[in-house]
Amino acid sequence: MFTGIVEAIGVVKEFIETDTSDVGGYGSSIVITDCRLILEDAHLGDSIAVNGTCVTITDFNSTDFKVGVAPETLRRTNLGDLRPGHKVNLERAVAGHVRFGGHFVQGHIDTTATILSITPDGNAKTFWFQPRDSSVLRFIVEKGFIAVDGASLTVIDVDEVEKKAFSVMLISYTQERIVTSTKQVGDTVNIEVDLMGKLLEKQVTLQIENQLKGQLNATLGGLVEKIVDSKLQHLK
């Protein structure tokens, strides 16, 4: 679990593709350097977010660390586009004593998005992103949370009809601390929508399906009432 508050910007040192076709597959590894700060308390097997993608530390020293990247991760994220010299957002898994300044970020990328436009607004910049999988737009709402390359940002606007895209605004402080501000129109970013929206949709869908099947007589409001009554009885 992460907060979406980027701790450091690392630099890709190596992108290693490993051919393991003789055992039924292949894999990749990425070595990231220039990140001494976040390695002070690192351990083998620790989770770390690289551009918002939760991966596992498989090797490290005082300045570099290595992670393995599965084929599914390469298909779902922009990590496969990384090359030596590219910069990445980094965040360690959240600790119990840390203030939760962003939002609940799992590190499980839903899709990538293409930058459609970048518009200056004073010392801030407005970015429009078009998700590769437009179906995720139903989980993105104005003033809601969104994780872009692992950074917790606030949605400014959503256009599900014409642009099929959403926008965020980066203030000058944020621009200096995440890689998104260095990207150009046409570049891709990793997108993770707010988990609560997906959970809510699933529960509402299940309730509707059950009612249509005749397996549940109570309405959604009745279900909530039953839960409240049950909790009150328990407290008594």
mmCIF file of N, CA, C and O in Angstrom, residues 46-115:
data_model
loop_
_atom_site.group_PDB
_atom_site.id
_atom_site.type_symbol
_atom_site.label_atom_id
_atom_site.label_comp_id
_atom_site.label_asym_id
_atom_site.label_seq_id
_atom_site.Cartn_x
_atom_site.Cartn_y
_atom_site.Cartn_z
ATOM 1 N N ASP A 46 11.213 -6.194 -0.190
ATOM 2 C CA ASP A 46 10.359 -5.026 0.069
ATOM 3 C C ASP A 46 9.588 -4.634 -1.186
ATOM 4 O O ASP A 46 10.084 -4.758 -2.312
ATOM 5 N N SER A 47 8.382 -4.119 -0.980
ATOM 6 C CA SER A 47 7.607 -3.545 -2.082
ATOM 7 C C SER A 47 8.009 -2.091 -2.277
ATOM 8 O O SER A 47 8.251 -1.364 -1.306
ATOM 9 N N ILE A 48 8.071 -1.677 -3.529
ATOM 10 C CA ILE A 48 8.382 -0.286 -3.847
ATOM 11 C C ILE A 48 7.604 0.087 -5.101
ATOM 12 O O ILE A 48 7.398 -0.749 -5.993
ATOM 13 N N ALA A 49 7.131 1.318 -5.156
ATOM 14 C CA ALA A 49 6.373 1.778 -6.319
ATOM 15 C C ALA A 49 7.314 2.488 -7.281
ATOM 16 O O ALA A 49 7.978 3.469 -6.913
ATOM 17 N N VAL A 50 7.375 1.977 -8.511
ATOM 18 C CA VAL A 50 8.165 2.589 -9.584
ATOM 19 C C VAL A 50 7.174 3.102 -10.621
ATOM 20 O O VAL A 50 6.466 2.315 -11.247
ATOM 21 N N ASN A 51 7.084 4.422 -10.750
ATOM 22 C CA ASN A 51 6.041 5.036 -11.585
ATOM 23 C C ASN A 51 4.668 4.485 -11.218
ATOM 24 O O ASN A 51 3.828 4.217 -12.088
ATOM 25 N N GLY A 52 4.461 4.306 -9.924
ATOM 26 C CA GLY A 52 3.160 3.869 -9.426
ATOM 27 C C GLY A 52 2.921 2.382 -9.482
ATOM 28 O O GLY A 52 1.874 1.907 -9.040
ATOM 29 N N THR A 53 3.891 1.612 -9.994
ATOM 30 C CA THR A 53 3.736 0.166 -10.133
ATOM 31 C C THR A 53 4.407 -0.540 -8.970
ATOM 32 O O THR A 53 5.608 -0.360 -8.741
ATOM 33 N N CYS A 54 3.661 -1.337 -8.237
ATOM 34 C CA CYS A 54 4.220 -2.061 -7.099
ATOM 35 C C CYS A 54 5.081 -3.217 -7.598
ATOM 36 O O CYS A 54 4.587 -4.138 -8.260
ATOM 37 N N VAL A 55 6.372 -3.158 -7.307
ATOM 38 C CA VAL A 55 7.314 -4.209 -7.680
ATOM 39 C C VAL A 55 8.144 -4.576 -6.452
ATOM 40 O O VAL A 55 8.090 -3.896 -5.422
ATOM 41 N N THR A 56 8.919 -5.652 -6.562
ATOM 42 C CA THR A 56 9.652 -6.192 -5.423
ATOM 43 C C THR A 56 11.158 -5.999 -5.592
ATOM 44 O O THR A 56 11.709 -6.292 -6.661
ATOM 45 N N ILE A 57 11.802 -5.522 -4.540
ATOM 46 C CA ILE A 57 13.255 -5.367 -4.563
ATOM 47 C C ILE A 57 13.910 -6.750 -4.498
ATOM 48 O O ILE A 57 13.700 -7.504 -3.557
ATOM 49 N N THR A 58 14.696 -7.072 -5.529
ATOM 50 C CA THR A 58 15.369 -8.374 -5.578
ATOM 51 C C THR A 58 16.862 -8.266 -5.286
ATOM 52 O O THR A 58 17.519 -9.272 -5.036
ATOM 53 N N ASP A 59 17.407 -7.049 -5.324
ATOM 54 C CA ASP A 59 18.817 -6.821 -5.015
ATOM 55 C C ASP A 59 19.000 -5.327 -4.791
ATOM 56 O O ASP A 59 18.265 -4.518 -5.380
ATOM 57 N N PHE A 60 19.952 -4.948 -3.961
ATOM 58 C CA PHE A 60 20.204 -3.525 -3.752
ATOM 59 C C PHE A 60 21.555 -3.300 -3.080
ATOM 60 O O PHE A 60 22.133 -4.211 -2.472
ATOM 61 N N ASN A 61 22.055 -2.077 -3.212
ATOM 62 C CA ASN A 61 23.214 -1.617 -2.439
ATOM 63 C C ASN A 61 22.875 -0.224 -1.923
ATOM 64 O O ASN A 61 21.694 0.129 -1.851
ATOM 65 N N SER A 62 23.850 0.573 -1.606
ATOM 66 C CA SER A 62 23.567 1.868 -0.989
ATOM 67 C C SER A 62 22.987 2.892 -1.968
ATOM 68 O O SER A 62 22.381 3.885 -1.551
ATOM 69 N N THR A 63 23.160 2.680 -3.274
ATOM 70 C CA THR A 63 22.694 3.673 -4.238
ATOM 71 C C THR A 63 21.747 3.119 -5.308
ATOM 72 O O THR A 63 21.023 3.887 -5.940
ATOM 73 N N ASP A 64 21.778 1.785 -5.530
ATOM 74 C CA ASP A 64 20.981 1.178 -6.596
ATOM 75 C C ASP A 64 20.068 0.097 -6.037
ATOM 76 O O ASP A 64 20.345 -0.482 -4.989
ATOM 77 N N PHE A 65 18.999 -0.199 -6.776
ATOM 78 C CA PHE A 65 18.213 -1.388 -6.455
ATOM 79 C C PHE A 65 17.693 -2.007 -7.749
ATOM 80 O O PHE A 65 17.599 -1.349 -8.792
ATOM 81 N N LYS A 66 17.373 -3.281 -7.653
ATOM 82 C CA LYS A 66 16.916 -4.041 -8.815
ATOM 83 C C LYS A 66 15.553 -4.629 -8.522
ATOM 84 O O LYS A 66 15.284 -5.088 -7.414
ATOM 85 N N VAL A 67 14.674 -4.604 -9.528
ATOM 86 C CA VAL A 67 13.342 -5.197 -9.386
ATOM 87 C C VAL A 67 13.077 -6.102 -10.580
ATOM 88 O O VAL A 67 13.580 -5.869 -11.684
ATOM 89 N N GLY A 68 12.282 -7.119 -10.359
ATOM 90 C CA GLY A 68 11.831 -7.976 -11.442
ATOM 91 C C GLY A 68 10.489 -7.482 -11.956
ATOM 92 O O GLY A 68 9.660 -6.999 -11.185
ATOM 93 N N VAL A 69 10.279 -7.593 -13.265
ATOM 94 C CA VAL A 69 9.043 -7.121 -13.880
ATOM 95 C C VAL A 69 8.421 -8.266 -14.667
ATOM 96 O O VAL A 69 9.022 -8.782 -15.615
ATOM 97 N N ALA A 70 7.206 -8.656 -14.292
ATOM 98 C CA ALA A 70 6.510 -9.768 -14.935
ATOM 99 C C ALA A 70 5.935 -9.334 -16.281
ATOM 100 O O ALA A 70 5.670 -8.148 -16.504
ATOM 101 N N PRO A 71 5.705 -10.292 -17.177
ATOM 102 C CA PRO A 71 5.103 -9.961 -18.475
ATOM 103 C C PRO A 71 3.780 -9.210 -18.358
ATOM 104 O O PRO A 71 3.520 -8.278 -19.124
ATOM 105 N N GLU A 72 2.930 -9.580 -17.401
ATOM 106 C CA GLU A 72 1.654 -8.882 -17.213
ATOM 107 C C GLU A 72 1.883 -7.423 -16.853
ATOM 108 O O GLU A 72 1.158 -6.523 -17.321
ATOM 109 N N THR A 73 2.910 -7.160 -16.043
ATOM 110 C CA THR A 73 3.232 -5.785 -15.667
ATOM 111 C C THR A 73 3.690 -4.986 -16.882
ATOM 112 O O THR A 73 3.315 -3.821 -17.050
ATOM 113 N N LEU A 74 4.471 -5.610 -17.740
ATOM 114 C CA LEU A 74 4.927 -4.934 -18.954
ATOM 115 C C LEU A 74 3.761 -4.616 -19.878
ATOM 116 O O LEU A 74 3.742 -3.573 -20.529
ATOM 117 N N ARG A 75 2.776 -5.514 -19.923
ATOM 118 C CA ARG A 75 1.614 -5.278 -20.784
ATOM 119 C C ARG A 75 0.716 -4.170 -20.243
ATOM 120 O O ARG A 75 0.123 -3.408 -21.008
ATOM 121 N N ARG A 76 0.624 -4.061 -18.927
ATOM 122 C CA ARG A 76 -0.356 -3.160 -18.311
ATOM 123 C C ARG A 76 0.206 -1.760 -18.038
ATOM 124 O O ARG A 76 -0.574 -0.812 -17.898
ATOM 125 N N THR A 77 1.537 -1.630 -17.960
ATOM 126 C CA THR A 77 2.153 -0.373 -17.525
ATOM 127 C C THR A 77 3.089 0.193 -18.594
ATOM 128 O O THR A 77 3.253 -0.374 -19.667
ATOM 129 N N ASN A 78 3.731 1.311 -18.245
ATOM 130 C CA ASN A 78 4.721 1.897 -19.151
ATOM 131 C C ASN A 78 6.150 1.501 -18.781
ATOM 132 O O ASN A 78 7.115 2.061 -19.325
ATOM 133 N N LEU A 79 6.322 0.549 -17.875
ATOM 134 C CA LEU A 79 7.678 0.165 -17.458
ATOM 135 C C LEU A 79 8.480 -0.434 -18.605
ATOM 136 O O LEU A 79 9.709 -0.319 -18.640
ATOM 137 N N GLY A 80 7.799 -1.070 -19.551
ATOM 138 C CA GLY A 80 8.503 -1.648 -20.685
ATOM 139 C C GLY A 80 9.118 -0.613 -21.604
ATOM 140 O O GLY A 80 9.984 -0.946 -22.433
ATOM 141 N N ASP A 81 8.694 0.637 -21.489
ATOM 142 C CA ASP A 81 9.237 1.715 -22.324
ATOM 143 C C ASP A 81 10.489 2.339 -21.717
ATOM 144 O O ASP A 81 11.140 3.173 -22.361
ATOM 145 N N LEU A 82 10.804 1.958 -20.477
ATOM 146 C CA LEU A 82 11.936 2.583 -19.794
ATOM 147 C C LEU A 82 13.265 2.151 -20.404
ATOM 148 O O LEU A 82 13.439 0.990 -20.774
ATOM 149 N N ARG A 83 14.182 3.102 -20.464
ATOM 150 C CA ARG A 83 15.527 2.849 -20.953
ATOM 151 C C ARG A 83 16.525 3.589 -20.062
ATOM 152 O O ARG A 83 16.141 4.514 -19.339
ATOM 153 N N PRO A 84 17.803 3.194 -20.088
ATOM 154 C CA PRO A 84 18.799 3.887 -19.253
ATOM 155 C C PRO A 84 18.747 5.401 -19.428
ATOM 156 O O PRO A 84 18.664 5.910 -20.554
ATOM 157 N N GLY A 85 18.735 6.089 -18.301
ATOM 158 C CA GLY A 85 18.659 7.549 -18.305
ATOM 159 C C GLY A 85 17.278 8.094 -18.037
ATOM 160 O O GLY A 85 17.131 9.266 -17.653
ATOM 161 N N HIS A 86 16.241 7.276 -18.245
ATOM 162 C CA HIS A 86 14.881 7.719 -17.953
ATOM 163 C C HIS A 86 14.692 7.897 -16.443
ATOM 164 O O HIS A 86 15.225 7.120 -15.647
ATOM 165 N N LYS A 87 13.909 8.887 -16.066
ATOM 166 C CA LYS A 87 13.629 9.139 -14.654
ATOM 167 C C LYS A 87 12.290 8.524 -14.261
ATOM 168 O O LYS A 87 11.364 8.455 -15.075
ATOM 169 N N VAL A 88 12.204 8.084 -12.999
ATOM 170 C CA VAL A 88 10.988 7.421 -12.514
ATOM 171 C C VAL A 88 10.629 7.926 -11.121
ATOM 172 O O VAL A 88 11.504 8.262 -10.318
ATOM 173 N N ASN A 89 9.311 7.969 -10.849
ATOM 174 C CA ASN A 89 8.832 8.281 -9.504
ATOM 175 C C ASN A 89 9.033 7.072 -8.601
ATOM 176 O O ASN A 89 8.769 5.937 -9.007
ATOM 177 N N LEU A 90 9.452 7.315 -7.366
ATOM 178 C CA LEU A 90 9.688 6.236 -6.413
ATOM 179 C C LEU A 90 8.983 6.532 -5.087
ATOM 180 O O LEU A 90 8.989 7.668 -4.609
ATOM 181 N N GLU A 91 8.392 5.494 -4.517
ATOM 182 C CA GLU A 91 7.798 5.590 -3.174
ATOM 183 C C GLU A 91 7.884 4.243 -2.490
ATOM 184 O O GLU A 91 7.542 3.214 -3.071
ATOM 185 N N ARG A 92 8.378 4.256 -1.249
ATOM 186 C CA ARG A 92 8.385 3.034 -0.450
ATOM 187 C C ARG A 92 6.978 2.716 0.041
ATOM 188 O O ARG A 92 6.122 3.597 0.114
ATOM 189 N N ALA A 93 6.744 1.449 0.381
ATOM 190 C CA ALA A 93 5.455 1.069 0.962
ATOM 191 C C ALA A 93 5.235 1.866 2.236
ATOM 192 O O ALA A 93 6.179 2.155 2.984
ATOM 193 N N VAL A 94 3.989 2.225 2.497
ATOM 194 C CA VAL A 94 3.676 3.099 3.623
ATOM 195 C C VAL A 94 3.982 2.412 4.950
ATOM 196 O O VAL A 94 3.763 1.209 5.128
ATOM 197 N N ALA A 95 4.527 3.196 5.882
ATOM 198 C CA ALA A 95 4.807 2.706 7.236
ATOM 199 C C ALA A 95 3.735 3.237 8.188
ATOM 200 O O ALA A 95 3.067 4.241 7.906
ATOM 201 N N GLY A 96 3.581 2.579 9.323
ATOM 202 C CA GLY A 96 2.519 2.925 10.262
ATOM 203 C C GLY A 96 2.643 4.312 10.857
ATOM 204 O O GLY A 96 1.649 4.913 11.257
ATOM 205 N N HIS A 97 3.870 4.855 10.914
ATOM 206 C CA HIS A 97 4.073 6.150 11.573
ATOM 207 C C HIS A 97 4.006 7.334 10.608
ATOM 208 O O HIS A 97 4.181 8.480 11.011
ATOM 209 N N VAL A 98 3.722 7.059 9.318
ATOM 210 C CA VAL A 98 3.743 8.110 8.305
ATOM 211 C C VAL A 98 2.377 8.783 8.184
ATOM 212 O O VAL A 98 1.343 8.118 8.205
ATOM 213 N N ARG A 99 2.371 10.105 8.048
ATOM 214 C CA ARG A 99 1.126 10.820 7.779
ATOM 215 C C ARG A 99 0.620 10.437 6.392
ATOM 216 O O ARG A 99 1.386 10.394 5.435
ATOM 217 N N PHE A 100 -0.687 10.197 6.299
ATOM 218 C CA PHE A 100 -1.257 9.743 5.028
ATOM 219 C C PHE A 100 -1.708 10.967 4.229
ATOM 220 O O PHE A 100 -2.870 11.346 4.239
ATOM 221 N N GLY A 101 -0.753 11.585 3.517
ATOM 222 C CA GLY A 101 -1.023 12.846 2.861
ATOM 223 C C GLY A 101 -1.700 12.739 1.512
ATOM 224 O O GLY A 101 -2.225 13.724 1.003
ATOM 225 N N GLY A 102 -1.689 11.554 0.878
ATOM 226 C CA GLY A 102 -2.289 11.401 -0.440
ATOM 227 C C GLY A 102 -3.598 10.651 -0.357
ATOM 228 O O GLY A 102 -4.551 11.121 0.253
ATOM 229 N N HIS A 103 -3.658 9.462 -0.990
ATOM 230 C CA HIS A 103 -4.825 8.586 -0.869
ATOM 231 C C HIS A 103 -4.350 7.145 -0.975
ATOM 232 O O HIS A 103 -3.177 6.886 -1.225
ATOM 233 N N PHE A 104 -5.245 6.199 -0.737
ATOM 234 C CA PHE A 104 -4.872 4.794 -0.780
ATOM 235 C C PHE A 104 -4.514 4.394 -2.208
ATOM 236 O O PHE A 104 -5.377 4.360 -3.090
ATOM 237 N N VAL A 105 -3.241 4.091 -2.417
ATOM 238 C CA VAL A 105 -2.748 3.665 -3.732
ATOM 239 C C VAL A 105 -2.215 2.246 -3.587
ATOM 240 O O VAL A 105 -1.359 1.977 -2.747
ATOM 241 N N GLN A 106 -2.721 1.333 -4.394
ATOM 242 C CA GLN A 106 -2.303 -0.063 -4.301
ATOM 243 C C GLN A 106 -1.015 -0.354 -5.055
ATOM 244 O O GLN A 106 -0.300 -1.291 -4.732
ATOM 245 N N GLY A 107 -0.762 0.410 -6.093
ATOM 246 C CA GLY A 107 0.369 0.078 -6.950
ATOM 247 C C GLY A 107 -0.011 -0.920 -8.023
ATOM 248 O O GLY A 107 0.847 -1.515 -8.665
ATOM 249 N N HIS A 108 -1.327 -1.108 -8.220
ATOM 250 C CA HIS A 108 -1.852 -2.012 -9.244
ATOM 251 C C HIS A 108 -2.417 -1.156 -10.381
ATOM 252 O O HIS A 108 -3.518 -0.619 -10.277
ATOM 253 N N ILE A 109 -1.660 -1.034 -11.442
ATOM 254 C CA ILE A 109 -2.012 -0.123 -12.530
ATOM 255 C C ILE A 109 -3.216 -0.650 -13.310
ATOM 256 O O ILE A 109 -3.259 -1.818 -13.684
ATOM 257 N N ASP A 110 -4.169 0.233 -13.571
ATOM 258 C CA ASP A 110 -5.362 -0.140 -14.339
ATOM 259 C C ASP A 110 -5.120 -0.054 -15.834
ATOM 260 O O ASP A 110 -5.572 -0.909 -16.601
ATOM 261 N N THR A 111 -4.417 0.983 -16.257
ATOM 262 C CA THR A 111 -4.146 1.177 -17.681
ATOM 263 C C THR A 111 -3.102 2.274 -17.823
ATOM 264 O O THR A 111 -2.734 2.924 -16.836
ATOM 265 N N THR A 112 -2.618 2.472 -19.038
ATOM 266 C CA THR A 112 -1.782 3.633 -19.307
ATOM 267 C C THR A 112 -2.642 4.702 -19.971
ATOM 268 O O THR A 112 -3.758 4.436 -20.417
ATOM 269 N N ALA A 113 -2.107 5.915 -20.028
ATOM 270 C CA ALA A 113 -2.815 7.013 -20.689
ATOM 271 C C ALA A 113 -1.815 7.846 -21.471
ATOM 272 O O ALA A 113 -0.640 7.943 -21.099
ATOM 273 N N THR A 114 -2.293 8.435 -22.545
ATOM 274 C CA THR A 114 -1.463 9.301 -23.389
ATOM 275 C C THR A 114 -1.724 10.759 -23.038
ATOM 276 O O THR A 114 -2.874 11.163 -22.827
ATOM 277 N N ILE A 115 -0.669 11.551 -22.968
ATOM 278 C CA ILE A 115 -0.823 12.982 -22.705
ATOM 279 C C ILE A 115 -1.345 13.657 -23.968
ATOM 280 O O ILE A 115 -0.699 13.633 -25.019
#
